[in-house]
Short mmCIF file of C-alpha atoms in Angstrom, two decimals:
data_model
loop_
_atom_site.label_atom_id
_atom_site.label_comp_id
_atom_site.label_asym_id
_atom_site.label_seq_id
_atom_site.Cartn_x
_atom_site.Cartn_y
_atom_site.Cartn_z
CA VAL A 21 -0.04 0.07 0.09
CA ASP A 22 1.35 3.32 -0.61
CA GLU A 23 2.30 5.25 1.91
CA SER A 24 0.29 8.26 0.57
CA GLU A 25 -2.81 7.04 0.01
CA LEU A 26 -2.85 6.28 4.48
CA LEU A 27 -4.96 7.92 6.37
CA THR A 28 -2.60 10.18 9.01
CA VAL A 29 -3.79 11.77 12.21
CA PRO A 30 -1.68 15.47 12.66
CA ASP A 31 0.16 15.40 16.09
CA GLY A 32 -1.90 17.41 18.59
CA TRP A 33 -5.33 16.58 17.19
CA LYS A 34 -8.23 16.21 19.42
CA GLU A 35 -11.95 15.19 19.22
CA PRO A 36 -14.78 17.52 19.18
CA ALA A 37 -16.28 18.18 22.51
CA PHE A 38 -19.80 16.22 22.49
CA THR A 39 -22.01 19.40 22.48
CA ARG A 40 -25.79 19.95 23.15
CA GLU A 41 -26.58 20.41 19.87
CA ASP A 42 -25.43 16.85 19.16
CA ASN A 43 -28.10 16.12 21.20
CA PRO A 44 -30.77 18.43 21.17
CA ARG A 45 -33.85 15.91 22.83
CA GLY A 46 -31.86 14.55 25.50
CA LEU A 47 -32.13 11.03 26.86
CA LEU A 48 -35.04 8.76 26.92
CA GLU A 49 -34.31 7.16 30.37
CA GLU A 50 -33.11 7.67 33.60
CA SER A 51 -30.19 5.65 34.45
CA SER A 52 -28.22 5.68 37.63
CA PHE A 53 -25.27 3.65 39.42
CA ALA A 54 -24.75 3.22 43.16
CA THR A 55 -21.77 2.05 44.81
CA LEU A 56 -20.72 1.49 48.87
CA PHE A 57 -17.70 2.91 50.07
CA PRO A 58 -15.72 1.96 53.47
CA LYS A 59 -16.81 3.46 56.86
CA TYR A 60 -13.00 5.07 57.05
CA ARG A 61 -13.82 7.29 53.87
CA GLU A 62 -16.84 8.27 55.47
CA ALA A 63 -15.37 12.27 56.71
CA TYR A 64 -13.15 12.71 53.37
CA LEU A 65 -16.54 12.39 51.49
CA LYS A 66 -18.29 14.29 53.68
CA GLU A 67 -16.12 17.07 53.00
CA CYS A 68 -15.54 17.03 49.35
CA TRP A 69 -19.14 16.20 48.65
CA PRO A 70 -20.35 19.97 47.79
CA LEU A 71 -17.13 20.07 45.26
CA VAL A 72 -18.67 16.14 43.68
CA GLN A 73 -21.83 17.33 43.47
CA LYS A 74 -20.67 20.66 41.41
CA ALA A 75 -18.45 19.23 39.37
CA LEU A 76 -21.62 16.65 37.67
CA ASN A 77 -23.77 19.65 38.29
CA GLU A 78 -21.99 20.91 35.38
CA HIS A 79 -22.83 17.89 33.22
CA TYR A 80 -26.44 17.63 34.37
CA VAL A 81 -25.89 14.90 36.74
CA ASN A 82 -27.26 14.55 40.18
CA ALA A 83 -25.42 12.83 42.87
CA THR A 84 -26.68 11.82 46.17
CA LEU A 85 -24.58 10.89 49.68
CA ASP A 86 -25.99 8.41 51.80
CA LEU A 87 -24.24 7.91 55.05
CA ILE A 88 -26.76 5.32 56.69
CA GLU A 89 -25.96 3.09 53.77
CA GLY A 90 -22.78 3.88 52.92
CA SER A 91 -23.22 4.57 49.32
CA MET A 92 -22.89 7.37 46.62
CA THR A 93 -25.43 7.22 43.72
CA VAL A 94 -25.26 8.98 40.66
CA THR A 95 -28.18 9.47 38.61
CA THR A 96 -29.41 11.39 34.93
CA THR A 97 -31.75 14.33 34.82
CA LYS A 98 -33.97 15.61 31.64
CA LYS A 99 -31.18 17.98 31.01
CA THR A 100 -28.66 15.54 30.85
CA PHE A 101 -27.73 15.58 27.27
CA ASP A 102 -23.90 13.05 26.70
CA PRO A 103 -25.38 9.74 27.07
CA TYR A 104 -21.44 8.79 28.22
CA ALA A 105 -21.60 11.38 31.21
CA ILE A 106 -23.09 8.55 33.23
CA ILE A 107 -20.47 6.29 32.96
CA ARG A 108 -18.06 8.81 33.75
CA ALA A 109 -19.98 9.82 36.33
CA ARG A 110 -19.73 5.75 37.87
CA ASP A 111 -15.81 5.75 37.30
CA LEU A 112 -15.50 8.84 39.88
CA ILE A 113 -17.63 7.12 42.43
CA LYS A 114 -16.52 4.16 42.45
CA LEU A 115 -12.53 5.80 42.43
CA LEU A 116 -13.13 7.78 45.21
CA ALA A 117 -14.41 4.81 47.00
CA ARG A 118 -11.41 3.53 46.53
CA SER A 119 -9.50 6.55 48.33
CA VAL A 120 -8.32 8.30 45.39
CA PRO A 121 -8.51 11.76 46.12
CA PHE A 122 -10.74 14.37 44.46
CA GLU A 123 -7.61 16.65 42.97
CA GLN A 124 -7.17 13.71 40.51
CA VAL A 125 -11.06 11.91 40.90
CA PHE A 126 -12.34 14.82 38.57
CA ARG A 127 -10.19 14.11 35.76
CA ILE A 128 -11.99 11.53 34.50
CA LEU A 129 -14.96 13.64 33.36
CA GLN A 130 -12.51 15.03 30.47
CA ASP A 131 -12.72 12.75 27.18
CA ASP A 132 -9.27 11.81 27.26
CA VAL A 133 -8.77 10.65 30.43
CA ALA A 134 -9.82 6.64 31.65
CA CYS A 135 -9.55 4.69 34.48
CA ASP A 136 -9.08 0.93 35.37
CA ILE A 137 -9.32 -0.94 38.64
CA ILE A 138 -7.17 -4.03 38.81
CA LYS A 139 -8.33 -6.95 41.00
CA ILE A 140 -4.96 -8.19 42.48
CA GLY A 141 -6.14 -10.03 45.50
CA SER A 142 -7.09 -13.04 43.89
CA LEU A 143 -4.01 -13.55 41.59
CA VAL A 144 -1.32 -14.80 44.75
CA ARG A 145 -2.11 -17.90 46.87
CA LYS A 146 -0.31 -17.16 50.08
CA ARG A 147 -0.46 -13.39 51.97
CA GLU A 148 2.92 -13.23 52.87
CA THR A 149 3.75 -13.26 49.37
CA PHE A 150 1.01 -10.88 47.87
CA ILE A 151 2.26 -8.27 50.72
CA LYS A 152 5.95 -8.86 49.24
CA ARG A 153 4.53 -7.79 45.32
CA ARG A 154 2.65 -5.69 46.18
CA GLY A 155 5.29 -3.94 47.95
CA ARG A 156 7.65 -4.42 44.49
CA LEU A 157 4.97 -1.97 43.38
CA LEU A 158 5.52 1.10 45.66
CA GLY A 159 9.43 0.19 45.87
CA PRO A 160 11.39 1.81 48.02
CA LYS A 161 10.13 4.84 49.74
CA GLY A 162 7.50 4.91 46.68
CA SER A 163 9.95 5.29 44.11
CA THR A 164 9.15 2.30 41.56
CA LEU A 165 5.42 3.91 41.45
CA LYS A 166 6.44 7.52 40.82
CA ALA A 167 9.02 6.25 37.90
CA LEU A 168 5.76 4.21 36.48
CA GLU A 169 3.11 7.27 37.13
CA LEU A 170 5.71 9.20 34.89
CA LEU A 171 6.60 6.93 32.06
CA THR A 172 2.95 6.44 31.58
CA ASN A 173 1.34 9.77 32.38
CA CYS A 174 -1.42 7.94 34.86
CA TYR A 175 -2.25 8.64 38.40
CA ILE A 176 -1.96 5.26 40.40
CA MET A 177 -3.13 4.23 43.59
CA VAL A 178 -2.08 0.82 45.32
CA GLN A 179 -5.17 0.51 48.08
CA GLY A 180 -5.79 -3.08 49.79
CA ASN A 181 -6.89 -5.64 47.31
CA THR A 182 -6.90 -3.51 44.07
CA VAL A 183 -4.86 -0.71 42.34
CA SER A 184 -6.39 2.50 40.73
CA ALA A 185 -5.30 3.99 37.60
CA LEU A 186 -6.41 7.03 35.91
CA GLY A 187 -5.37 8.62 32.65
CA PRO A 188 -4.50 8.39 29.15
CA PHE A 189 -5.92 4.71 27.28
CA SER A 190 -2.10 3.71 26.29
CA GLY A 191 -0.69 4.82 29.65
CA LEU A 192 -3.37 2.39 31.56
CA LYS A 193 -2.88 -0.50 29.25
CA GLU A 194 0.93 -0.34 30.55
CA VAL A 195 -0.02 -0.05 33.58
CA ARG A 196 -2.26 -3.15 33.78
CA LYS A 197 0.90 -5.05 32.13
CA VAL A 198 3.17 -3.89 34.80
CA VAL A 199 1.11 -4.80 37.56
CA LEU A 200 0.02 -8.17 36.56
CA ASP A 201 3.26 -9.37 35.46
CA THR A 202 4.52 -8.03 39.09
CA MET A 203 1.73 -10.34 40.53
CA LYS A 204 3.33 -13.43 38.43
CA ASN A 205 7.21 -12.49 40.02
CA ILE A 206 8.39 -10.41 37.27
CA HIS A 207 9.82 -7.63 38.77
CA PRO A 208 8.75 -3.85 37.44
CA ILE A 209 12.02 -2.86 37.14
CA TYR A 210 12.15 -4.81 34.15
CA ASN A 211 8.75 -3.01 32.04
CA ILE A 212 10.21 0.32 33.45
CA LYS A 213 12.87 -0.35 31.41
CA THR A 214 11.06 -1.42 28.30
CA LEU A 215 8.94 1.55 28.87
CA MET A 216 11.72 4.16 29.12
CA ILE A 217 13.24 2.72 25.65
CA LYS A 218 9.54 3.37 24.20
CA ARG A 219 9.23 6.99 25.15
CA GLU A 220 12.52 7.62 23.47
CA LEU A 221 12.13 5.37 20.67
CA SER A 222 9.00 7.01 19.82
CA LYS A 223 10.26 10.58 19.84
CA ASP A 224 12.14 9.38 16.55
CA PRO A 225 9.79 10.31 13.43
CA GLU A 226 11.43 8.00 11.27
CA LEU A 227 11.08 5.14 13.80
CA ARG A 228 7.14 5.00 14.00
CA SER A 229 6.57 2.96 11.24
CA GLN A 230 9.32 0.39 11.79
CA SER A 231 9.45 -2.95 14.16
CA TRP A 232 11.17 -2.17 17.86
CA GLU A 233 11.62 -4.99 18.46
CA ARG A 234 15.65 -4.57 17.76
CA PHE A 235 15.63 -1.84 20.22
CA LEU A 236 13.99 -3.58 23.48
CA PRO A 237 15.98 -5.79 25.89
CA LYS A 238 15.23 -9.82 26.24
CA PHE A 239 15.42 -10.44 29.81
CA LYS A 240 16.50 -14.31 30.04
CA ARG A 241 14.61 -15.53 33.25
CA LYS A 242 16.91 -17.57 35.69
CA ASN A 243 15.43 -20.71 36.96
CA LEU A 244 16.54 -22.91 40.01
CA LYS A 245 18.60 -25.89 39.20
CA LYS A 246 16.50 -28.50 38.59
CA ARG A 247 15.98 -31.41 41.31
CA LYS A 248 18.08 -34.42 40.97
CA GLU A 249 16.35 -36.95 39.66
CA PRO A 250 16.18 -40.23 41.87
CA LYS A 251 18.14 -43.57 40.44
CA LYS A 252 15.37 -45.59 41.18
CA LYS A 253 11.66 -44.78 39.34
CA ASN A 254 8.60 -46.25 40.34
CA THR A 255 6.91 -46.44 36.91
CA LYS A 256 3.31 -47.59 36.96
CA LYS A 257 2.55 -50.51 34.77
CA GLU A 258 -0.07 -50.57 32.21
CA TYR A 259 -3.90 -51.63 34.01
CA THR A 260 -4.60 -55.04 32.56
CA PRO A 261 -7.94 -56.54 33.74
CA PHE A 262 -6.21 -60.45 33.13
CA PRO A 263 -4.16 -61.35 35.83
CA PRO A 264 -0.73 -62.40 35.48
CA PRO A 265 0.72 -65.80 34.05
CA GLN A 266 1.81 -68.13 36.55
CA PRO A 267 5.01 -68.91 37.18
CA GLU A 268 6.27 -72.64 36.06
CA SER A 269 6.80 -74.67 38.85
CA GLN A 270 9.97 -77.46 38.72
CA ILE A 271 8.13 -80.01 36.90
CA ASP A 272 6.99 -78.06 33.94
CA LYS A 273 10.61 -76.99 33.45
CA GLU A 274 11.57 -80.61 33.68
CA LEU A 275 9.14 -81.52 30.91
CA ALA A 276 10.25 -78.98 29.10
CA SER A 277 13.86 -80.00 28.98
CA GLY A 278 12.95 -83.56 28.82
CA GLU A 279 14.51 -84.43 32.09
CA TYR A 280 11.09 -85.08 33.24
CA PHE A 281 11.18 -88.52 31.66
CA LEU A 282 14.46 -89.79 32.51
CA LYS A 283 15.65 -92.81 35.32
CA ASP A 284 17.21 -91.67 38.62
CA ARG A 285 20.43 -93.20 37.73
CA GLN A 286 20.45 -90.88 34.46
CA LYS A 287 19.42 -87.91 36.56
CA LYS A 288 21.99 -88.56 39.29
CA ARG A 289 24.24 -88.93 36.34
CA LYS A 290 23.73 -85.83 34.85
CA ARG A 291 23.87 -83.67 37.97
CA VAL A 292 27.62 -84.74 38.54
CA GLU A 293 28.74 -83.94 34.75
CA GLU A 294 27.04 -80.72 35.42
CA ILE A 295 29.11 -80.71 38.74
CA LYS A 296 32.36 -81.42 37.09
CA ALA A 297 31.82 -79.09 34.22
CA LYS A 298 31.61 -75.98 36.33
CA GLN A 299 34.48 -77.15 38.67
CA ALA A 300 36.47 -77.50 35.30
CA ASP A 301 35.43 -73.40 34.60
CA ALA A 302 36.68 -72.65 37.82
CA ILE A 303 39.62 -74.57 37.70
CA LYS A 304 40.70 -73.17 34.59
CA LYS A 305 39.90 -69.35 35.79
CA ARG A 306 42.02 -69.74 38.94
CA GLN A 307 44.45 -70.97 37.06
CA GLU A 308 45.06 -68.32 34.56
CA GLU A 309 44.62 -65.31 37.49
CA ARG A 310 47.84 -67.41 38.82
CA ASN A 311 49.59 -67.68 34.89
CA LYS A 312 49.48 -63.70 35.09
CA ALA A 313 52.01 -63.29 37.66
CA PHE A 314 54.10 -64.77 35.62
CA ILE A 315 53.71 -62.79 32.36
CA PRO A 316 56.40 -60.37 32.05
CA PRO A 317 55.65 -57.15 31.86
CA LYS A 318 56.58 -54.69 28.49
CA GLU A 319 59.53 -52.89 28.50
CA LYS A 320 59.82 -49.50 27.13
CA PRO A 321 61.98 -49.13 23.80
CA VAL A 322 65.48 -47.65 24.42
CA VAL A 323 66.08 -44.62 22.82
CA LYS A 324 69.82 -43.79 21.76
CA THR A 325 71.18 -40.28 22.27
CA LYS A 326 73.41 -39.03 20.10
CA LYS A 327 77.02 -38.04 21.80
CA GLY A 328 78.26 -34.89 20.78
CA ASN A 329 82.09 -35.03 18.74
#
């Protein structure tokens, strides 16, 4: 395909905002979403709730705080013209319940900002291991989390069994990958190095249409030494419904060799001959061992040295 025919989006282009002219008649039905919040968030929500109502009223969405039930509810009104405003309002109250401060939460009402709540509680079985891996996301004094925020342009909040992220769509995708990899015992520093390289490569306009695989680092997994295999392996035999064949008795063996039909005198003579044959073999081997002592060793050849004149 010719590159001139491809549709290119100019740098800095933004989709025009959704206005009342795009939907002059408003919405047909009323929509509402509710979410519960923990007891320790009650004081903060009570304090910042007037700011929440003011921000949502600009989009013609009502917000109610129920301190008795411990819930937040958002509903559309007759004046609401943006159908996606209620979805943004739902995300706003979800983030408030997850301990994200209002200074960051109100950004969700913008068109180019989205959120992602990643559940990490069920990814690791042991509680001690989960706390260690969650601590890796934060890093010493929160340095790892700060580096991830700078590289992805997202606000990240690690709280309990969830990680809340707020920012552009491309950044949220990277945040989810880093968080899930960390829970799978892959240190976040590897992903941070990759993100730093991608950030530098994106500045070069010539590399936009090329593959970046050759520039990205490839980290090898260091596996522990395999456990030594035992000398005796207990291998299960294939199951058969038939019993094993019956072992041959002494009479069966004699019948097969024809010894059964011999007379007692012949049997005795045969046994004596077998004993004499074994004795003869033993004497022969013993004699060979004795004769080895009389065999002279091989001498090394004498090397003649040249005498000087």
